[in-house]
Amino acid sequence: MEEAIEGKHFSITDPKDVNTVIYKVNKTEKEYLSKSPKFTVERLSYTEELVGENKKKTFYVDRPQKDGNPLLILSFRKRKSGC
């Protein structure tokens, strides 16, 4: 059973040969800093649908912070043959 997501969502459209992944950057709370890294990343859940040859992805930010969340957005393009 999937866990319910409470928060915000947004959509992007990837062209045919592109794949985008998005991570939420979390700052470690002060009481855990001595044993943990300053920041961690959490990959956002998403749904995907085809729109012609493109992929529309809707990403979900679970329990967003009041002042927003820093996001790390990475897009990868398939290597063309002959490169």
GROMACS .gro file of C-alpha atoms in nm:
model
   83
    1MET     CA    1   0.000   0.000   0.000
    2GLU     CA    2   0.137   0.342  -0.099
    3GLU     CA    3   0.185   0.612   0.162
    4ALA     CA    4  -0.033   0.923   0.118
    5ILE     CA    5   0.154   1.238   0.021
    6GLU     CA    6   0.062   1.563   0.193
    7GLY     CA    7   0.202   1.871   0.030
    8LYS     CA    8   0.254   2.049  -0.299
    9HIS     CA    9   0.310   1.935  -0.654
   10PHE     CA   10   0.435   2.077  -0.983
   11SER     CA   11   0.480   1.944  -1.336
   12ILE     CA   12   0.753   1.957  -1.599
   13THR     CA   13   0.770   1.811  -1.948
   14ASP     CA   14   1.078   1.621  -2.060
   15PRO     CA   15   1.156   1.603  -2.432
   16LYS     CA   16   1.186   1.256  -2.587
   17ASP     CA   17   1.554   1.188  -2.501
   18VAL     CA   18   1.568   1.367  -2.162
   19ASN     CA   19   1.510   1.229  -1.813
   20THR     CA   20   1.476   1.467  -1.516
   21VAL     CA   21   1.503   1.370  -1.150
   22ILE     CA   22   1.443   1.611  -0.861
   23TYR     CA   23   1.566   1.591  -0.503
   24LYS     CA   24   1.455   1.788  -0.198
   25VAL     CA   25   1.750   1.917   0.008
   26ASN     CA   26   1.700   1.870   0.382
   27LYS     CA   27   1.907   2.055   0.642
   28THR     CA   28   1.998   1.836   0.938
   29GLU     CA   29   1.857   1.953   1.271
   30LYS     CA   30   2.115   2.100   1.513
   31GLU     CA   31   2.085   1.821   1.769
   32TYR     CA   32   2.192   1.561   1.509
   33LEU     CA   33   2.474   1.757   1.341
   34SER     CA   34   2.757   1.594   1.539
   35LYS     CA   35   2.672   1.248   1.399
   36SER     CA   36   2.518   1.336   1.062
   37PRO     CA   37   2.595   1.533   0.746
   38LYS     CA   38   2.482   1.898   0.729
   39PHE     CA   39   2.241   1.819   0.446
   40THR     CA   40   2.071   1.514   0.299
   41VAL     CA   41   1.878   1.474  -0.025
   42GLU     CA   42   1.550   1.294  -0.078
   43ARG     CA   43   1.430   1.199  -0.425
   44LEU     CA   44   1.082   1.336  -0.494
   45SER     CA   45   0.802   1.097  -0.584
   46TYR     CA   46   0.647   1.155  -0.924
   47THR     CA   47   0.389   1.033  -1.171
   48GLU     CA   48   0.449   1.026  -1.543
   49GLU     CA   49   0.229   1.040  -1.851
   50LEU     CA   50   0.309   1.050  -2.222
   51VAL     CA   51   0.214   1.364  -2.412
   52GLY     CA   52   0.298   1.289  -2.775
   53GLU     CA   53   0.667   1.193  -2.770
   54ASN     CA   54   0.731   1.389  -2.449
   55LYS     CA   55   0.693   1.280  -2.086
   56LYS     CA   56   0.495   1.500  -1.848
   57LYS     CA   57   0.614   1.440  -1.491
   58THR     CA   58   0.431   1.564  -1.184
   59PHE     CA   59   0.659   1.584  -0.879
   60TYR     CA   60   0.530   1.584  -0.520
   61VAL     CA   61   0.688   1.767  -0.225
   62ASP     CA   62   0.574   1.588   0.090
   63ARG     CA   63   0.528   1.810   0.399
   64PRO     CA   64   0.681   2.127   0.246
   65GLN     CA   65   0.845   2.381   0.474
   66LYS     CA   66   0.659   2.708   0.529
   67ASP     CA   67   0.943   2.912   0.373
   68GLY     CA   68   0.996   2.664   0.086
   69ASN     CA   69   1.232   2.378   0.014
   70PRO     CA   70   1.560   2.391  -0.179
   71LEU     CA   71   1.543   2.153  -0.475
   72LEU     CA   72   1.820   1.989  -0.675
   73ILE     CA   73   1.708   1.940  -1.037
   74LEU     CA   74   1.909   1.711  -1.264
   75SER     CA   75   1.826   1.650  -1.630
   76PHE     CA   76   2.004   1.385  -1.832
   77ARG     CA   77   2.006   1.354  -2.209
   78LYS     CA   78   2.068   1.026  -2.387
   79ARG     CA   79   2.401   1.026  -2.565
   80LYS     CA   80   2.367   1.049  -2.940
   81SER     CA   81   2.535   0.770  -3.137
   82GLY     CA   82   2.874   0.856  -3.278
   83CYS     CA   83   2.984   1.065  -2.978
   0.00000   0.00000   0.00000
